[in-house]
Coordinates of C-alpha atoms and ligand atoms in Angstrom, one line a residue:
X6 CA 115.5 97.5 99.9
X7 CA 114.5 99.0 103.2
X8 CA 114.1 96.7 106.3
X9 CA 110.3 96.4 106.0
X10 CA 110.4 95.4 102.3
X11 CA 113.1 92.9 103.0
X12 CA 110.5 91.0 105.1
X13 CA 108.4 90.4 102.0
X14 CA 109.8 87.6 99.8
X15 CA 107.8 88.7 96.8
X16 CA 110.0 91.8 96.6
X17 CA 113.1 89.6 96.4
X18 CA 111.5 87.7 93.6
X19 CA 110.5 90.9 91.8
X20 CA 113.0 93.6 93.0
X21 CA 111.7 96.2 90.5
X22 CA 108.0 95.8 91.3
X23 CA 106.3 98.8 92.8
X24 CA 103.1 97.3 94.2
X25 CA 100.3 99.8 94.6
X26 CA 97.3 97.6 94.6
X27 CA 97.1 97.2 98.4
X28 CA 93.5 98.1 98.7
X29 CA 92.8 94.9 96.7
X30 CA 95.2 92.8 98.7
X31 CA 98.5 93.3 100.4
X32 CA 101.7 91.3 100.1
X33 CA 102.6 88.9 102.9
X34 CA 105.6 89.2 105.2
X35 CA 107.8 86.1 105.9
X36 CA 106.3 85.4 109.4
X37 CA 102.8 85.1 107.9
X38 CA 104.0 82.7 105.2
X39 CA 106.0 80.8 107.7
X40 CA 102.9 80.5 110.0
X41 CA 101.0 78.7 107.3
X42 CA 103.9 76.3 106.8
X43 CA 104.4 75.9 110.5
X44 CA 100.8 74.9 111.0
X45 CA 100.7 72.4 108.2
X46 CA 104.1 70.9 109.2
X47 CA 103.4 70.6 112.9
X48 CA 99.7 70.7 113.8
X49 CA 97.6 69.9 110.8
X50 CA 94.4 68.1 111.9
X51 CA 90.7 69.1 112.1
X52 CA 89.6 71.0 115.1
X53 CA 86.8 70.7 117.8
X54 CA 86.3 67.0 116.7
X55 CA 89.2 64.9 117.6
X56 CA 90.1 63.9 121.2
X57 CA 93.7 63.0 120.1
X58 CA 96.4 65.4 121.0
X59 CA 97.2 66.7 117.5
X60 CA 93.6 67.8 117.1
X61 CA 93.7 69.4 120.6
X62 CA 96.8 71.4 119.6
X63 CA 95.2 72.5 116.4
X64 CA 92.0 73.5 118.3
X65 CA 94.1 75.4 120.8
X66 CA 96.0 77.3 118.0
X67 CA 92.7 78.2 116.4
X68 CA 91.1 79.4 119.6
X69 CA 94.2 81.4 120.6
X70 CA 94.1 83.0 117.2
X71 CA 90.5 84.1 117.9
X72 CA 91.7 85.6 121.2
X73 CA 94.5 87.5 119.3
X74 CA 92.0 88.8 116.7
X75 CA 89.6 89.8 119.5
X76 CA 92.4 91.8 121.2
X77 CA 93.3 93.5 118.0
X78 CA 89.9 95.1 117.7
X79 CA 88.9 95.4 121.4
X80 CA 86.3 92.6 121.3
X81 CA 85.7 89.5 123.4
X82 CA 86.7 86.2 121.7
X83 CA 83.1 85.0 121.9
X84 CA 82.2 87.9 119.6
X85 CA 84.6 86.9 116.8
X86 CA 83.4 84.7 113.9
X87 CA 85.8 83.4 111.3
X88 CA 84.3 83.3 107.8
X89 CA 85.7 83.1 104.2
X90 CA 86.2 86.9 103.6
X91 CA 84.7 90.2 104.5
X92 CA 82.0 89.7 101.8
X93 CA 80.7 86.5 103.6
X94 CA 80.7 88.4 106.9
X95 CA 78.7 91.2 105.4
X96 CA 76.3 88.8 103.8
X97 CA 75.8 87.1 107.2
X98 CA 75.2 90.4 108.9
X99 CA 72.8 91.8 106.3
X100 CA 70.9 88.5 105.9
X101 CA 69.9 89.1 109.5
X102 CA 68.3 92.4 108.4
X103 CA 66.1 90.5 106.0
X104 CA 62.8 92.2 104.9
X105 CA 63.7 95.5 106.7
X106 CA 64.2 99.0 105.3
X107 CA 67.9 99.6 105.2
X108 CA 69.7 102.9 104.8
X109 CA 73.2 102.8 103.5
X110 CA 75.5 105.2 101.5
X111 CA 76.5 105.7 97.9
X112 CA 80.1 105.0 98.9
X113 CA 79.6 101.3 99.5
X114 CA 81.4 98.4 97.9
X115 CA 79.3 95.8 96.0
X116 CA 80.0 93.4 98.9
X117 CA 77.5 95.4 101.0
X118 CA 75.3 96.7 98.2
X119 CA 74.4 93.3 96.7
X120 CA 73.3 91.7 100.0
X121 CA 71.3 94.9 100.7
X122 CA 69.6 94.6 97.4
X123 CA 69.1 90.9 98.0
X124 CA 67.8 90.8 101.5
X125 CA 66.2 94.2 102.3
X126 CA 62.5 95.1 101.9
X127 CA 63.6 98.4 100.5
X128 CA 66.8 100.5 100.7
X129 CA 68.1 104.1 100.2
X130 CA 71.7 105.1 99.5
X131 CA 72.4 108.4 101.2
X132 CA 74.9 110.9 99.7
X133 CA 75.8 112.3 103.1
X134 CA 76.5 109.5 105.7
X135 CA 75.8 112.0 108.5
X136 CA 72.3 112.6 107.3
X137 CA 71.3 108.9 107.9
X138 CA 68.4 108.4 110.2
X139 CA 67.2 104.8 110.3
X140 CA 66.8 101.7 112.4
X141 CA 68.8 99.6 110.0
X142 CA 72.1 101.0 108.8
X143 CA 74.9 99.4 106.7
X144 CA 77.9 101.6 106.2
X145 CA 81.6 101.5 105.2
X146 CA 84.2 102.8 107.6
X147 CA 86.6 103.9 104.8
X148 CA 85.9 104.0 101.1
X149 CA 88.0 101.9 98.9
X150 CA 87.7 104.5 96.1
X151 CA 88.0 107.9 97.9
X152 CA 90.2 106.8 100.8
X153 CA 87.9 108.9 103.1
X154 CA 86.9 107.8 106.6
X155 CA 83.3 107.9 107.8
X156 CA 83.1 108.7 111.5
X157 CA 81.0 105.8 112.8
X158 CA 80.6 107.4 116.2
X159 CA 78.6 110.3 114.6
X160 CA 76.4 107.8 112.8
X161 CA 75.7 106.0 116.1
X162 CA 75.0 109.2 117.9
X163 CA 72.5 110.2 115.2
X164 CA 70.9 106.7 115.5
X165 CA 71.2 105.5 119.1
X166 CA 68.8 102.5 118.6
X167 CA 69.7 101.4 115.1
X168 CA 71.2 98.1 114.1
X169 CA 74.5 99.2 112.5
X170 CA 76.6 96.9 110.2
X171 CA 80.0 98.3 109.5
X172 CA 82.2 97.3 106.6
X173 CA 85.7 97.9 108.1
X174 CA 87.6 96.2 105.3
X175 CA 89.7 99.3 104.3
X176 CA 89.8 100.9 107.7
X177 CA 91.3 98.1 109.8
X178 CA 94.5 97.9 107.7
X179 CA 95.4 101.5 108.6
X180 CA 93.9 102.5 111.9
X181 CA 93.6 101.2 115.5
X182 CA 90.2 99.9 116.4
X183 CA 88.6 99.5 119.8
X184 CA 85.1 98.1 119.5
X185 CA 84.6 98.7 123.3
X186 CA 84.5 102.4 122.4
X187 CA 82.3 102.3 119.3
X188 CA 79.0 100.7 119.6
X189 CA 78.2 98.7 116.4
X190 CA 76.3 95.5 116.0
X191 CA 78.4 94.0 113.3
X192 CA 81.9 94.8 112.0
X193 CA 83.5 92.9 109.1
X194 CA 87.0 92.9 107.6
X195 CA 89.5 90.8 105.7
X196 CA 93.0 89.8 107.0
X197 CA 94.3 89.5 103.4
X198 CA 94.2 93.4 103.1
X199 CA 96.4 93.7 106.2
X200 CA 99.3 91.4 105.5
X201 CA 97.4 88.2 106.4
X202 CA 96.3 85.2 104.2
X203 CA 93.4 85.0 101.8
X204 CA 90.6 82.5 102.5
X205 CA 89.6 84.1 105.8
X206 CA 87.4 87.0 106.9
X207 CA 86.5 88.3 110.3
X208 CA 83.1 89.2 111.6
X209 CA 82.5 90.8 115.0
X210 CA 79.0 90.3 116.3
X211 CA 78.2 92.3 119.4
X212 CA 75.4 89.9 120.6
X213 CA 76.2 86.6 118.9
X214 CA 73.1 84.9 120.3
X215 CA 70.7 87.3 118.7
X216 CA 71.2 86.2 115.1
X217 CA 71.0 83.3 112.6
X218 CA 73.8 81.8 110.6
X219 CA 74.1 82.3 106.9
X220 CA 75.5 78.8 106.3
X221 CA 74.3 75.7 108.0
X222 CA 76.2 72.5 108.7
X223 CA 78.5 70.5 110.9
X224 CA 80.0 72.1 114.0
X225 CA 77.1 74.5 114.6
X226 CA 74.6 72.4 116.5
X227 CA 74.2 70.9 120.0
X228 CA 71.6 68.4 118.9
X229 CA 70.2 67.0 115.6
X230 CA 67.4 64.5 115.2
X231 CA 65.5 63.2 112.2
X232 CA 63.2 66.2 112.5
X233 CA 65.0 69.1 114.1
X234 CA 68.3 70.8 115.0
X235 CA 69.3 73.0 117.9
X236 CA 72.0 75.6 117.2
X237 CA 74.9 76.0 119.6
X238 CA 74.6 78.9 122.1
X239 CA 77.9 80.4 121.1
X240 CA 79.7 81.9 118.1
X241 CA 80.4 78.3 116.7
X242 CA 76.8 78.4 115.3
X243 CA 78.2 80.7 112.6
X244 CA 81.2 78.5 111.6
X245 CA 79.7 75.6 109.7
X246 CA 82.1 73.0 108.3
X247 CA 85.9 73.0 108.6
X248 CA 87.0 76.6 109.2
X249 CA 90.1 78.3 107.9
X250 CA 92.4 77.0 110.7
X251 CA 95.8 77.7 109.3
X252 CA 94.6 81.1 108.0
X253 CA 93.3 82.1 111.4
X254 CA 96.7 81.4 112.9
X255 CA 98.5 83.2 110.1
X256 CA 96.0 86.2 110.5
X257 CA 97.0 86.4 114.2
X258 CA 100.7 86.5 113.2
X259 CA 99.8 89.3 110.6
X260 CA 98.3 91.3 113.5
X261 CA 101.4 90.8 115.6
X262 CA 103.5 92.1 112.6
X263 CA 101.2 95.0 112.0
X264 CA 101.3 96.0 115.7
X265 CA 105.1 95.8 115.8
X266 CA 105.2 98.2 112.7
X267 CA 102.3 100.4 113.5
X268 CA 104.3 103.5 114.0
X269 CA 106.0 103.1 110.7
X270 CA 102.7 102.6 108.9
X271 CA 101.1 105.7 110.5
X272 CA 104.1 107.8 109.7
X273 CA 104.3 106.5 106.2
X274 CA 100.6 107.1 105.6
X275 CA 100.9 110.7 106.8
X276 CA 104.1 111.4 104.7
X277 CA 102.6 109.9 101.5
X278 CA 99.4 111.9 101.9
X279 CA 101.3 115.1 102.5
X280 CA 103.8 114.6 99.6
X281 CA 101.0 113.4 97.3
X282 CA 99.1 116.6 97.8
X283 CA 102.2 118.6 96.9
X284 CA 103.0 116.4 93.8
X285 CA 99.4 116.6 92.5
X286 CA 99.8 120.3 92.1
X287 CA 103.4 120.1 90.8
X288 CA 102.4 117.5 88.1
X289 CA 98.9 118.9 87.6
X290 CA 97.6 115.3 87.9
X291 CA 94.7 115.1 90.3
X292 CA 92.8 112.2 91.8
X293 CA 89.0 112.4 91.9
X294 CA 89.1 113.8 95.5
X295 CA 91.7 115.5 97.6
X296 CA 90.6 114.8 101.1
X297 CA 91.9 111.2 101.6
X298 CA 92.5 109.9 105.1
X299 CA 94.7 107.1 103.8
X300 CA 96.8 106.9 100.7
X301 CA 94.2 105.5 98.3
X302 CA 94.2 107.7 95.1
X303 CA 91.7 107.1 92.2
X304 CA 92.5 108.9 89.0
X305 CA 90.3 109.7 86.0
X306 CA 91.7 111.0 82.7
X307 CA 89.7 112.3 79.8
X308 CA 90.2 110.2 76.7
X309 CA 92.5 107.6 78.3
X310 CA 90.9 104.4 79.4
X311 CA 92.0 103.3 82.9
X312 CA 92.9 99.8 81.6
X313 CA 95.4 101.5 79.3
X314 CA 96.8 103.5 82.1
X315 CA 97.2 100.4 84.3
X316 CA 98.8 98.4 81.4
X317 CA 101.3 101.1 80.6
X318 CA 102.2 101.5 84.3
X319 CA 102.8 97.8 84.5
X320 CA 104.7 97.1 81.2
X321 CA 106.7 100.3 81.0
X322 CA 107.2 101.2 84.7
X323 CA 106.7 98.0 86.8
X324 CA 103.9 99.7 88.7
X325 CA 101.0 97.5 89.7
X326 CA 97.7 99.5 90.1
X327 CA 94.1 98.6 89.7
X328 CA 91.7 99.9 87.1
X329 CA 87.9 99.7 86.8
X330 CA 85.0 100.5 89.1
X331 CA 86.7 98.9 92.2
X332 CA 83.4 97.1 93.0
X333 CA 81.8 100.5 93.6
X334 CA 80.0 101.2 90.3
X335 CA 77.1 103.2 91.8
X336 CA 79.6 105.6 93.4
X337 CA 81.3 106.2 90.0
X338 CA 77.9 106.8 88.5
X339 CA 77.1 109.2 91.2
X340 CA 80.3 111.1 90.7
X341 CA 79.5 111.3 86.9
X342 CA 82.7 109.4 85.9
X343 CA 83.6 106.2 84.2
X344 CA 86.1 103.7 85.6
X345 CA 89.2 104.9 87.3
X346 CA 92.8 103.9 88.0
X347 CA 93.5 103.4 91.6
X348 CA 96.9 103.5 93.4
X349 CA 96.9 102.4 97.0
X350 CA 99.9 102.4 99.3
X351 CA 100.9 100.3 102.3
X352 CA 103.5 99.6 104.8
X353 CA 106.4 98.6 102.4
X354 CA 105.8 101.5 99.9
X355 CA 107.8 104.7 100.0
X356 CA 107.9 108.3 98.8
X357 CA 110.2 107.1 96.0
X358 CA 107.3 104.9 94.8
X359 CA 105.0 107.9 94.8
X360 CA 107.5 109.9 92.8
X361 CA 107.8 107.0 90.3
X362 CA 104.0 106.8 90.1
X363 CA 103.6 110.5 89.3
X364 CA 106.4 110.5 86.8
X365 CA 104.9 107.4 85.1
X366 CA 101.4 109.0 85.0
X367 CA 102.9 112.1 83.4
X368 CA 104.4 109.9 80.7
X369 CA 101.0 108.2 80.1
X370 CA 99.2 111.6 79.9
X371 CA 101.9 112.9 77.5
X372 CA 101.6 109.8 75.3
X373 CA 97.8 110.2 74.9
X374 CA 97.6 114.0 74.4
Ligands
PLP274 C1 85.3 98.5 101.1 C2 85.4 97.0 100.9 N1 84.5 96.2 101.4 C3 84.5 94.9 101.1 C4 85.4 94.3 100.4 C5 85.4 92.9 100.1 O1 86.5 92.2 100.7 P1 86.8 90.7 100.4 O2 87.0 90.6 98.9 O3 88.0 90.4 101.1 O4 85.6 89.9 100.8 C6 86.4 95.1 99.8 C7 87.4 94.5 98.9 O5 87.9 95.1 98.0 C8 86.4 96.5 100.1 O6 87.3 97.3 99.6

């Protein structure tokens, strides 16, 4: 076990597991697991409400976590909103484009498509993101099916005055982000896909006072009478109810971990992409596209259902992959294919895992032909 894998207790529990479902969620390193325990053992109390010292400490941890998250993406803490997951963040953003004409792409996840269908007056899904010309744009930064990055700067340059909502869920786990350099209105992502806990999502809002919450309730108001309420003039207006306090803290610890291992991740991504492209030719097993920017590979085999592929990889080879439409059914339809098998790599994977995957896929193909 290399030094990075040894930080992840799950690989001690399952030493033979080759985990390649990282685009769905990643495993958690020990410091992140310990952060959750540390919070509950030492600081547990509700925030922003109590005047006793335990609550003040919990509030301090929560707000310092917000500062850490802000630093991670080049934002100001006042622009960071903690929600349940990226999906909730995207719903919040897109609900503020209610009754407008939205242009998006065919590469989107259902977590953007469904709120677009629900809230827009009308919508169009462009095939080429760089052809978008609109005042209201919703766009992913990196596709969870093709592994391809969309250059958001080009989209902004083409649409200088547009409201732009970006789904950064797959981009943030792999690349540095500086929102001071890219001008977008909303940017959503999920810590659980970058070594952090589930139960929390992050939404960056460039101008937090311009929009309305998606969920209403305690902690969001400055005044409530029998007839009216007045929302707070800060980002707390979006955080109704008890927020994910321990999860915010554990997310900040995940960001520390990721920063400390950033070079390893970048090198690994490059090496896996390079080696994968060589192995695809050697094994004559090809993913649906060959121009990935991160190691997310979706495969489609004639006459073999992807669920069968995933099941054999699991039972015969201890390889965990995902199969299905990956919440991007319109994209699969556009590509003229059915469901696919997706292998996605992250920081604790290795070239050895890639070799084992290719060998296993060869066995599956042999078995069915
Ligand atoms: C591109 C993309 N957007 C949004 C989501 C939704 O993320 P979450 O399930 O954390 O809300 C995912 C998760 O698979 C994703 O891959």
